[in-house]
Amino acid sequence: MRSRELKGLALAAAVATAAPAAPARACDSSSWALLTRGQSGTLPKGAFRLDLSFRYTDEDVKLQGGQAVADVYVPKVAFTYGSIWPAFHREIQASESFVQMDLGYGLSSRFSLEASLPLHTHREHTLAHFGITQRYSTQGIGDALAGARFSVRPRFVAGFAVQLPTGRHRLDGDFDGSILDPSLQPGSGAFGYVGTLQQTGRFAALDMGWSVATSYQANMRSDLDYRFGRAAILTVNLSRPLVGKVSASLQGKLFRQTRSVYLARDVPSTGMTFFYVTPALNYEAPGGVSVYGYLQLPAYRYVNDMQLAPRASVLTGLSKTF
């Protein structure tokens, strides 16, 4: 019973540590997915973990600040001309999906290596300008993440990872043939640095596990002189067995991202603060495979200027430790 609870808690703590919805890409980084699943602990020495997951976010909530509006106008980052054209696009709807592979290996009982790669990133935006509505779609490999986790003391783990610019960030195809907006690109074109902390514990009387985790991601500039905003996440998670091999968890996640910067200027309609409530289920299948599913529901949404915000996100996958 306790073993299943701890496994469920570990999964819920790994989906908790990771970046914004379009156009600022707040919820699409590999670290975001890891923190939501709660995989921020260390592995036993010699253990190898493979995780495959799929996540989808629907972004059609039109906001100005925290208020609903009828239309959302966002800028075009005109890389060709080295300028920002404010309120250029009317953004109608957006979505993004990812197929991600996560790997972990225990070098010792206190030190683990990790790597994450979005094997397939798909983004779609429906925009209107000059009275013409167009749908833009991009896909490709996303930015990889490589790092390590270290057990500072029992139940307290620190981690550090580097985001690698493995995804393409210069795809063209805008209405004028120019480079598409950074929010549509599979990759960022820049390095990023992610630090994480996680504390876990247990309420024995309630047969319930808990975890508190936090992460901070500092993004660097790309060769286009564009930098995505820095992102901070705080999560609190509760997990307990339900019946048989099924456990459940409930997570609260606060996400904050600063504005993106282009040519040392703040980019309008970037940066946001969201609070998510995330119920989840985990099933310990035969063969030591964990099957999990998460539904991420925004309970609070605030954006800088005008932006599309997420309506809901779904994350599902399976994990096995060898």
C-alpha positions as a LaTeX table, in Angstrom:
\begin{tabular}{lrrr}
\hline
Residue & $x$ (\AA) & $y$ (\AA) & $z$ (\AA) \\
\hline
Met1 & 0.00 & 0.00 & 0.00 \\
Arg2 & 2.68 & 2.45 & 1.00 \\
Ser3 & 4.85 & 1.42 & $-1.96$ \\
Arg4 & 2.04 & 2.25 & $-4.42$ \\
Glu5 & 1.43 & 5.54 & $-2.64$ \\
Leu6 & 5.07 & 6.56 & $-2.91$ \\
Lys7 & 5.17 & 5.62 & $-6.59$ \\
Gly8 & 2.06 & 7.68 & $-7.24$ \\
Leu9 & 3.55 & 10.59 & $-5.34$ \\
Ala10 & 6.80 & 10.33 & $-7.28$ \\
Leu11 & 4.91 & 10.53 & $-10.56$ \\
Ala12 & 2.80 & 13.43 & $-9.37$ \\
Ala13 & 5.84 & 15.35 & $-8.15$ \\
Ala14 & 7.64 & 14.92 & $-11.59$ \\
Val15 & 4.92 & 16.47 & $-13.71$ \\
Ala16 & 5.18 & 19.49 & $-11.44$ \\
Thr17 & 8.57 & 21.12 & $-12.43$ \\
Ala18 & 8.55 & 22.89 & $-15.82$ \\
Ala19 & 7.30 & 26.92 & $-19.20$ \\
Pro20 & 3.73 & 29.48 & $-20.91$ \\
Ala21 & 0.85 & 29.11 & $-23.25$ \\
Ala22 & 1.22 & 30.75 & $-26.61$ \\
Pro23 & 2.23 & 33.35 & $-27.40$ \\
Ala24 & 4.68 & 33.21 & $-24.52$ \\
Arg25 & 4.90 & 29.44 & $-24.30$ \\
Ala26 & 4.21 & 29.08 & $-20.62$ \\
Cys27 & 3.33 & 25.41 & $-20.41$ \\
Asp28 & 5.31 & 23.65 & $-23.05$ \\
Ser29 & 8.79 & 22.96 & $-21.72$ \\
Ser30 & 10.17 & 19.54 & $-20.81$ \\
Ser31 & 10.76 & 20.72 & $-17.26$ \\
Trp32 & 7.10 & 21.76 & $-16.96$ \\
Ala33 & 6.00 & 18.23 & $-17.79$ \\
Leu34 & 8.47 & 16.69 & $-15.36$ \\
Leu35 & 7.30 & 18.88 & $-12.51$ \\
Thr36 & 3.65 & 18.11 & $-13.19$ \\
Arg37 & 4.37 & 14.36 & $-13.03$ \\
Gly38 & 6.48 & 14.72 & $-9.90$ \\
Gln39 & 9.59 & 12.95 & $-11.21$ \\
Ser40 & 11.96 & 15.16 & $-9.26$ \\
Gly41 & 13.34 & 12.45 & $-6.98$ \\
Thr42 & 16.41 & 10.25 & $-7.39$ \\
Leu43 & 16.59 & 6.67 & $-8.66$ \\
Pro44 & 18.24 & 3.70 & $-6.92$ \\
Lys45 & 21.80 & 2.97 & $-8.01$ \\
Gly46 & 21.86 & 1.25 & $-11.39$ \\
Ala47 & 18.14 & 1.80 & $-12.02$ \\
Phe48 & 17.01 & 3.05 & $-15.43$ \\
Arg49 & 13.66 & 4.75 & $-16.03$ \\
Leu50 & 11.92 & 5.26 & $-19.37$ \\
Asp51 & 8.87 & 7.49 & $-19.63$ \\
Leu52 & 6.76 & 8.23 & $-22.73$ \\
Ser53 & 4.02 & 10.84 & $-22.53$ \\
Phe54 & 1.58 & 12.88 & $-24.60$ \\
Arg55 & 0.19 & 16.25 & $-23.63$ \\
Tyr56 & $-2.27$ & 18.58 & $-25.29$ \\
Thr57 & $-3.30$ & 22.15 & $-24.45$ \\
Asp58 & $-6.30$ & 24.00 & $-25.85$ \\
Glu59 & $-5.82$ & 27.78 & $-25.85$ \\
Asp60 & $-8.93$ & 29.73 & $-26.77$ \\
Val61 & $-9.68$ & 31.85 & $-23.69$ \\
Lys62 & $-9.35$ & 35.51 & $-24.75$ \\
Leu63 & $-8.08$ & 37.71 & $-21.92$ \\
Gln64 & $-6.96$ & 41.25 & $-21.26$ \\
Gly65 & $-5.31$ & 41.10 & $-17.90$ \\
Gly66 & $-7.70$ & 38.89 & $-15.95$ \\
Gln67 & $-10.84$ & 39.90 & $-17.84$ \\
Ala68 & $-12.51$ & 38.10 & $-20.73$ \\
Val69 & $-12.62$ & 40.06 & $-23.99$ \\
Ala70 & $-14.18$ & 39.48 & $-27.41$ \\
Asp71 & $-10.95$ & 39.89 & $-29.41$ \\
Val72 & $-7.25$ & 39.54 & $-28.70$ \\
Tyr73 & $-4.65$ & 41.52 & $-30.64$ \\
Val74 & $-1.01$ & 40.49 & $-30.35$ \\
Pro75 & 2.19 & 41.85 & $-31.92$ \\
Lys76 & 4.25 & 40.48 & $-34.77$ \\
Val77 & 7.95 & 40.11 & $-34.01$ \\
Ala78 & 9.32 & 41.20 & $-37.39$ \\
Phe79 & 12.78 & 39.65 & $-37.34$ \\
Thr80 & 13.42 & 40.70 & $-40.96$ \\
Tyr81 & 13.07 & 44.37 & $-40.02$ \\
Gly82 & 14.35 & 44.19 & $-36.46$ \\
Ser83 & 11.16 & 45.58 & $-35.00$ \\
Ile84 & 7.96 & 44.74 & $-33.12$ \\
Trp85 & 4.65 & 45.60 & $-34.80$ \\
Pro86 & 2.15 & 46.05 & $-31.95$ \\
Ala87 & $-1.42$ & 44.69 & $-32.12$ \\
Phe88 & $-0.72$ & 43.32 & $-35.61$ \\
His89 & $-2.52$ & 39.95 & $-35.41$ \\
Arg90 & $-5.98$ & 39.15 & $-34.14$ \\
Glu91 & $-5.48$ & 35.81 & $-32.46$ \\
Ile92 & $-8.54$ & 33.55 & $-32.63$ \\
Gln93 & $-7.49$ & 30.12 & $-31.36$ \\
Ala94 & $-4.36$ & 28.11 & $-30.61$ \\
Ser95 & $-3.39$ & 24.62 & $-29.50$ \\
Glu96 & $-0.22$ & 22.64 & $-28.95$ \\
Ser97 & 0.63 & 18.99 & $-28.43$ \\
Phe98 & 3.80 & 17.11 & $-27.53$ \\
Val99 & 5.07 & 13.55 & $-27.54$ \\
Gln100 & 7.90 & 13.44 & $-25.01$ \\
Met101 & 10.48 & 10.87 & $-23.92$ \\
Asp102 & 12.12 & 11.13 & $-20.49$ \\
Leu103 & 15.10 & 9.06 & $-19.37$ \\
Gly104 & 16.66 & 8.68 & $-15.94$ \\
Tyr105 & 19.61 & 6.69 & $-14.57$ \\
Gly106 & 20.76 & 6.26 & $-10.96$ \\
Leu107 & 24.52 & 6.75 & $-10.69$ \\
Ser108 & 24.28 & 6.23 & $-6.94$ \\
Ser109 & 21.54 & 6.07 & $-4.33$ \\
Arg110 & 21.72 & 9.87 & $-4.04$ \\
Phe111 & 22.61 & 11.03 & $-7.55$ \\
Ser112 & 20.65 & 10.55 & $-10.79$ \\
Leu113 & 21.07 & 11.72 & $-14.37$ \\
Glu114 & 18.07 & 12.80 & $-16.45$ \\
Ala115 & 17.28 & 13.69 & $-20.03$ \\
Ser116 & 14.07 & 14.78 & $-21.76$ \\
Leu117 & 13.27 & 15.24 & $-25.43$ \\
Pro118 & 10.01 & 16.34 & $-27.06$ \\
Leu119 & 10.05 & 13.85 & $-29.92$ \\
His120 & 7.25 & 15.64 & $-31.70$ \\
Thr121 & 6.00 & 19.18 & $-31.14$ \\
His122 & 2.90 & 20.40 & $-32.97$ \\
Arg123 & 1.56 & 23.95 & $-32.73$ \\
Glu124 & $-1.44$ & 25.51 & $-34.43$ \\
His125 & $-2.54$ & 29.16 & $-34.36$ \\
Thr126 & $-5.51$ & 30.71 & $-36.15$ \\
Leu127 & $-4.83$ & 34.39 & $-36.83$ \\
Ala128 & $-6.51$ & 37.17 & $-38.73$ \\
His129 & $-4.91$ & 40.25 & $-40.29$ \\
Phe130 & $-6.19$ & 42.65 & $-42.93$ \\
Gly131 & $-9.52$ & 40.83 & $-42.85$ \\
Ile132 & $-7.95$ & 37.51 & $-43.85$ \\
Thr133 & $-8.05$ & 34.50 & $-41.50$ \\
Gln134 & $-5.17$ & 32.02 & $-41.71$ \\
Arg135 & $-4.22$ & 28.87 & $-39.84$ \\
Tyr136 & $-0.53$ & 28.34 & $-39.14$ \\
Ser137 & 0.80 & 24.91 & $-38.21$ \\
Thr138 & 4.35 & 23.86 & $-37.31$ \\
Gln139 & 5.87 & 20.63 & $-36.09$ \\
Gly140 & 9.24 & 19.10 & $-35.29$ \\
Ile141 & 11.54 & 18.06 & $-32.46$ \\
Gly142 & 11.48 & 20.42 & $-29.48$ \\
Asp143 & 14.23 & 21.59 & $-27.13$ \\
Ala144 & 15.91 & 18.83 & $-25.12$ \\
Leu145 & 16.70 & 18.95 & $-21.41$ \\
Ala146 & 19.70 & 17.30 & $-19.73$ \\
Gly147 & 20.67 & 17.43 & $-16.08$ \\
Ala148 & 21.01 & 15.71 & $-12.73$ \\
Arg149 & 19.29 & 15.39 & $-9.35$ \\
Phe150 & 20.97 & 15.07 & $-5.95$ \\
Ser151 & 19.50 & 13.96 & $-2.64$ \\
Val152 & 20.58 & 16.65 & $-0.18$ \\
Arg153 & 19.03 & 14.77 & 2.72 \\
Pro154 & 16.28 & 12.15 & 3.05 \\
Arg155 & 13.17 & 13.27 & 1.12 \\
Phe156 & 14.80 & 16.54 & $-0.02$ \\
Val157 & 16.15 & 16.64 & $-3.58$ \\
Ala158 & 17.82 & 19.40 & $-5.61$ \\
Gly159 & 18.22 & 19.37 & $-9.37$ \\
Phe160 & 19.86 & 21.30 & $-12.17$ \\
Ala161 & 19.33 & 20.94 & $-15.90$ \\
Val162 & 20.28 & 22.66 & $-19.14$ \\
Gln163 & 17.79 & 23.25 & $-21.93$ \\
Leu164 & 19.47 & 22.54 & $-25.26$ \\
Pro165 & 18.39 & 24.36 & $-28.47$ \\
Thr166 & 17.68 & 21.18 & $-30.44$ \\
Gly167 & 14.39 & 22.40 & $-31.95$ \\
Arg168 & 14.13 & 24.57 & $-35.06$ \\
His169 & 13.44 & 28.25 & $-34.39$ \\
Arg170 & 13.66 & 29.89 & $-37.84$ \\
Leu171 & 10.71 & 28.33 & $-39.66$ \\
Asp172 & 9.21 & 30.77 & $-42.14$ \\
Gly173 & 5.78 & 30.90 & $-43.76$ \\
Asp174 & 4.17 & 34.03 & $-42.38$ \\
Phe175 & 1.81 & 35.92 & $-44.71$ \\
Asp176 & 4.79 & 37.89 & $-46.08$ \\
Gly177 & 7.14 & 34.89 & $-46.24$ \\
Ser178 & 9.07 & 35.97 & $-43.16$ \\
Ile179 & 10.07 & 33.98 & $-40.05$ \\
Leu180 & 7.09 & 32.88 & $-37.98$ \\
Asp181 & 6.52 & 34.20 & $-34.48$ \\
Pro182 & 8.60 & 32.52 & $-31.72$ \\
Ser183 & 5.39 & 31.13 & $-30.17$ \\
Leu184 & 4.92 & 28.97 & $-33.28$ \\
Gln185 & 8.44 & 27.59 & $-33.49$ \\
Pro186 & 9.18 & 24.01 & $-32.30$ \\
Gly187 & 12.29 & 25.24 & $-30.48$ \\
Ser188 & 13.56 & 28.41 & $-28.83$ \\
Gly189 & 17.00 & 28.59 & $-30.46$ \\
Ala190 & 18.56 & 29.30 & $-27.08$ \\
Phe191 & 19.99 & 27.64 & $-24.00$ \\
Gly192 & 18.11 & 27.69 & $-20.73$ \\
Tyr193 & 19.01 & 26.76 & $-17.16$ \\
Val194 & 16.58 & 25.07 & $-14.77$ \\
Gly195 & 16.95 & 24.64 & $-11.02$ \\
Thr196 & 14.54 & 22.52 & $-8.94$ \\
Leu197 & 13.94 & 21.70 & $-5.28$ \\
Gln198 & 11.54 & 19.09 & $-3.90$ \\
Gln199 & 10.56 & 18.02 & $-0.40$ \\
Thr200 & 8.39 & 14.94 & 0.16 \\
Gly201 & 6.70 & 13.54 & 3.25 \\
Arg202 & 3.83 & 11.40 & 4.49 \\
Phe203 & 0.74 & 11.77 & 6.66 \\
Ala204 & 0.77 & 8.27 & 8.15 \\
Ala205 & $-2.64$ & 8.57 & 9.84 \\
Leu206 & $-4.27$ & 9.44 & 6.51 \\
Asp207 & $-2.22$ & 6.98 & 4.43 \\
Met208 & $-1.32$ & 9.99 & 2.28 \\
Gly209 & 1.89 & 11.30 & 0.76 \\
Trp210 & 2.69 & 14.94 & 0.12 \\
Ser211 & 5.28 & 16.93 & $-1.79$ \\
Val212 & 6.25 & 20.55 & $-2.28$ \\
Ala213 & 8.36 & 21.43 & $-5.31$ \\
Thr214 & 9.65 & 24.57 & $-6.95$ \\
Ser215 & 11.57 & 25.36 & $-10.11$ \\
Tyr216 & 13.10 & 28.36 & $-11.82$ \\
Gln217 & 14.06 & 28.56 & $-15.49$ \\
Ala218 & 16.34 & 31.29 & $-16.85$ \\
Asn219 & 16.30 & 31.49 & $-20.64$ \\
Met220 & 19.12 & 32.89 & $-22.73$ \\
Arg221 & 18.92 & 34.86 & $-25.99$ \\
Ser222 & 18.76 & 33.17 & $-29.38$ \\
Asp223 & 20.80 & 34.18 & $-32.40$ \\
Leu224 & 17.77 & 36.30 & $-33.38$ \\
Asp225 & 18.26 & 38.27 & $-30.13$ \\
Tyr226 & 14.97 & 36.99 & $-28.74$ \\
Arg227 & 14.68 & 35.72 & $-25.17$ \\
Phe228 & 11.64 & 34.01 & $-23.69$ \\
Gly229 & 10.64 & 35.18 & $-20.23$ \\
Arg230 & 12.01 & 33.61 & $-17.09$ \\
Ala231 & 9.63 & 31.15 & $-15.46$ \\
Ala232 & 9.01 & 30.14 & $-11.84$ \\
Ile233 & 6.77 & 27.30 & $-10.62$ \\
Leu234 & 5.57 & 26.26 & $-7.16$ \\
Thr235 & 3.58 & 23.05 & $-6.64$ \\
Val236 & 1.90 & 21.32 & $-3.72$ \\
Asn237 & 0.78 & 17.72 & $-4.20$ \\
Leu238 & $-1.22$ & 15.17 & $-2.21$ \\
Ser239 & $-1.35$ & 11.48 & $-3.14$ \\
Arg240 & $-2.95$ & 8.35 & $-1.70$ \\
Pro241 & $-4.03$ & 4.83 & $-2.77$ \\
Leu242 & $-7.61$ & 4.45 & $-4.01$ \\
Val243 & $-8.29$ & 0.80 & $-4.69$ \\
Gly244 & $-6.12$ & $-2.10$ & $-5.75$ \\
Lys245 & $-3.27$ & $-0.77$ & $-7.88$ \\
Val246 & $-4.86$ & 2.60 & $-8.53$ \\
Ser247 & $-3.75$ & 5.75 & $-6.70$ \\
Ala248 & $-4.92$ & 9.34 & $-7.01$ \\
Ser249 & $-3.31$ & 12.71 & $-6.54$ \\
Leu250 & $-4.35$ & 16.34 & $-6.45$ \\
Gln251 & $-1.92$ & 19.11 & $-7.26$ \\
Gly252 & $-2.00$ & 22.89 & $-7.02$ \\
Lys253 & 0.49 & 24.67 & $-9.26$ \\
Leu254 & 1.38 & 28.36 & $-9.41$ \\
Phe255 & 3.12 & 29.43 & $-12.60$ \\
Arg256 & 4.66 & 32.85 & $-13.24$ \\
Gln257 & 6.54 & 33.98 & $-16.35$ \\
Thr258 & 8.07 & 37.39 & $-17.07$ \\
Arg259 & 7.86 & 39.16 & $-20.41$ \\
Ser260 & 9.89 & 38.01 & $-23.37$ \\
Val261 & 12.56 & 40.39 & $-24.67$ \\
Tyr262 & 13.55 & 41.23 & $-28.26$ \\
Leu263 & 16.48 & 43.55 & $-29.02$ \\
Ala264 & 16.52 & 44.61 & $-25.36$ \\
Arg265 & 12.84 & 45.64 & $-25.54$ \\
Asp266 & 9.93 & 44.03 & $-23.71$ \\
Val267 & 7.60 & 42.17 & $-26.08$ \\
Pro268 & 3.93 & 43.15 & $-25.63$ \\
Ser269 & 1.41 & 40.38 & $-24.88$ \\
Thr270 & 3.97 & 38.11 & $-23.20$ \\
Gly271 & 4.27 & 37.13 & $-19.55$ \\
Met272 & 1.55 & 35.71 & $-17.32$ \\
Thr273 & 0.51 & 34.25 & $-13.99$ \\
Phe274 & $-1.60$ & 31.07 & $-13.80$ \\
Phe275 & $-2.76$ & 28.81 & $-10.98$ \\
Tyr276 & $-3.73$ & 25.26 & $-11.94$ \\
Val277 & $-5.64$ & 22.55 & $-10.10$ \\
Thr278 & $-4.62$ & 19.13 & $-11.38$ \\
Pro279 & $-6.36$ & 15.88 & $-10.44$ \\
Ala280 & $-4.60$ & 12.70 & $-11.56$ \\
Leu281 & $-4.82$ & 8.92 & $-11.54$ \\
Asn282 & $-2.00$ & 6.38 & $-11.62$ \\
Tyr283 & $-2.30$ & 2.63 & $-12.30$ \\
Glu284 & 0.43 & 0.09 & $-11.56$ \\
Ala285 & 0.04 & $-2.27$ & $-14.53$ \\
Pro286 & 1.57 & $-5.74$ & $-14.76$ \\
Gly287 & 5.28 & $-5.80$ & $-15.55$ \\
Gly288 & 6.06 & $-2.80$ & $-13.38$ \\
Val289 & 4.61 & $-0.28$ & $-15.84$ \\
Ser290 & 2.91 & 2.81 & $-14.42$ \\
Val291 & 0.11 & 4.32 & $-16.50$ \\
Tyr292 & $-0.92$ & 7.85 & $-15.56$ \\
Gly293 & $-3.27$ & 10.63 & $-16.59$ \\
Tyr294 & $-3.50$ & 14.29 & $-15.52$ \\
Leu295 & $-6.13$ & 16.94 & $-16.19$ \\
Gln296 & $-4.77$ & 20.44 & $-15.67$ \\
Leu297 & $-7.49$ & 23.04 & $-15.04$ \\
Pro298 & $-6.69$ & 26.77 & $-14.72$ \\
Ala299 & $-8.32$ & 28.16 & $-11.58$ \\
Tyr300 & $-6.73$ & 31.61 & $-12.01$ \\
Arg301 & $-5.45$ & 33.29 & $-15.17$ \\
Tyr302 & $-3.79$ & 36.68 & $-15.58$ \\
Val303 & $-1.89$ & 37.80 & $-18.68$ \\
Asn304 & 0.08 & 40.91 & $-19.54$ \\
Asp305 & $-1.81$ & 43.02 & $-22.09$ \\
Met306 & $-3.98$ & 40.78 & $-24.33$ \\
Gln307 & $-3.36$ & 37.07 & $-24.89$ \\
Leu308 & $-4.97$ & 33.72 & $-25.47$ \\
Ala309 & $-4.90$ & 31.63 & $-22.30$ \\
Pro310 & $-5.27$ & 27.87 & $-21.84$ \\
Arg311 & $-8.70$ & 26.38 & $-21.25$ \\
Ala312 & $-7.38$ & 22.99 & $-20.12$ \\
Ser313 & $-4.44$ & 20.61 & $-20.58$ \\
Val314 & $-4.31$ & 16.83 & $-20.68$ \\
Leu315 & $-1.20$ & 14.78 & $-19.93$ \\
Thr316 & $-1.06$ & 11.00 & $-20.18$ \\
Gly317 & 1.69 & 8.43 & $-20.49$ \\
Leu318 & 3.45 & 5.40 & $-19.13$ \\
Ser319 & 6.62 & 4.89 & $-17.15$ \\
Lys320 & 8.80 & 1.88 & $-16.34$ \\
Thr321 & 11.87 & 1.52 & $-14.14$ \\
Phe322 & 14.30 & $-1.27$ & $-14.99$ \\
\hline
\end{tabular}
